[in-house]
Amino acid sequence: MAKEELLGMIARWKQERQAVILAHNYQLGEVQDLADFVGDSLELSRQAARTEAPVIVFCGVRFMAETASILSPQKVVLHPDPSAGCPLANMINAEQLRALKAEHPGRPVVCYVNSSAEVKAESDLCCTSANAVAVVNAAPGEEVIFVPDRNLGAWVAGQTGKRLIIWDGYCPTHERIMPEQIEQLRDRHPEAVVMVHPECRPAVVALADEVLSTGGMLRFARISPAQELIVGTELGLIHRLEQENPGKRCYPVSRLTTCPNMKRITLEKVLWSLEDMKDQVVVPEPVRSRARRAIERMVEIG
Ligand code: CIZ
């Protein structure tokens, strides 16, 4: 089917279903362009809670659609490809977290948003890469269990001075970014500001001028006088960075830094999802309420 025809059909079904389409910053450019709102997982969940539309098509990976459903259980949340999971989120399950808690009784648990609803339900606080430092600072005591991302955990430990008990998980996409790639790009573009995501290896983070979430990178690019930016995160962010900053040059660390799960959502799948009202994401009780508590505590912290 020609792209124009596909877009026309999506528009018709979207109206029929009274749906809103949300897309993560790492989605394919054409999916981002189709969406009513593009953002990071927290911004999208807030949009999901705010919208009056009864149906939300969530273009992102599974934990993101789950988070939207946890916050808006009365709405139908559709995930266009249920196999679009997050390998980092799958690196710890609730049983493993319970065992870790038993080894360190009384320590508060902070879980990165890249985690399953069951892991969130076992946690005291949730965080995103945008607010992880503030959340860990707000957690009681000097020792905090942090799951599942070891790289984000190491960065937060450095920023907060707290002792973090860190799970050994990582994002396979960000892990591919190597310090040598940053050095080579810096040699080629000496005027460029290097911004990297805190899911990158500590050796990469150590070379960066700015360590930022995707939302932070977008804000920085808008306000910084820098005309050239070296971008160490998933490739999908380049689409929005270039759209919002037409005069600036954005260099991805590598064209290979793509998350295959994020790219599973295509225009066709968005259409089928609206036609068939599939795949509906529902988080059962009591997991939903317990996970919601950890998310709401994060939102209160800001
Ligand atoms: O919170 C998100 O959306 C993720 C996973 C990354 C980011 O920095 O936005």
Short mmCIF file of C-alpha atoms and ligand atoms in Angstrom, two decimals, residues 24 40-41 64 112-114 129 197 213-214, ligand 1:
data_model
loop_
_atom_site.label_atom_id
_atom_site.label_comp_id
_atom_site.label_asym_id
_atom_site.label_seq_id
_atom_site.Cartn_x
_atom_site.Cartn_y
_atom_site.Cartn_z
CA HIS A 24 8.54 7.60 21.93
CA ASP A 40 10.05 10.25 26.61
CA SER A 41 8.25 7.56 28.57
CA MET A 64 6.10 2.16 28.28
CA TYR A 112 14.38 2.64 36.48
CA VAL A 113 11.23 3.06 34.40
CA ASN A 114 12.73 0.45 32.01
CA SER A 129 16.88 9.04 33.31
CA HIS A 197 22.67 9.20 27.58
CA SER A 213 17.94 11.97 29.06
CA THR A 214 16.31 12.22 25.63
O1 CIZ B 1 12.40 7.44 29.83
C1 CIZ B 1 12.59 7.21 28.65
O2 CIZ B 1 11.81 7.45 27.79
C2 CIZ B 1 13.85 6.53 28.27
C3 CIZ B 1 13.85 5.10 28.32
C4 CIZ B 1 14.92 7.22 27.93
C5 CIZ B 1 14.99 8.69 27.89
O3 CIZ B 1 16.03 9.23 28.23
O4 CIZ B 1 14.03 9.35 27.52
#
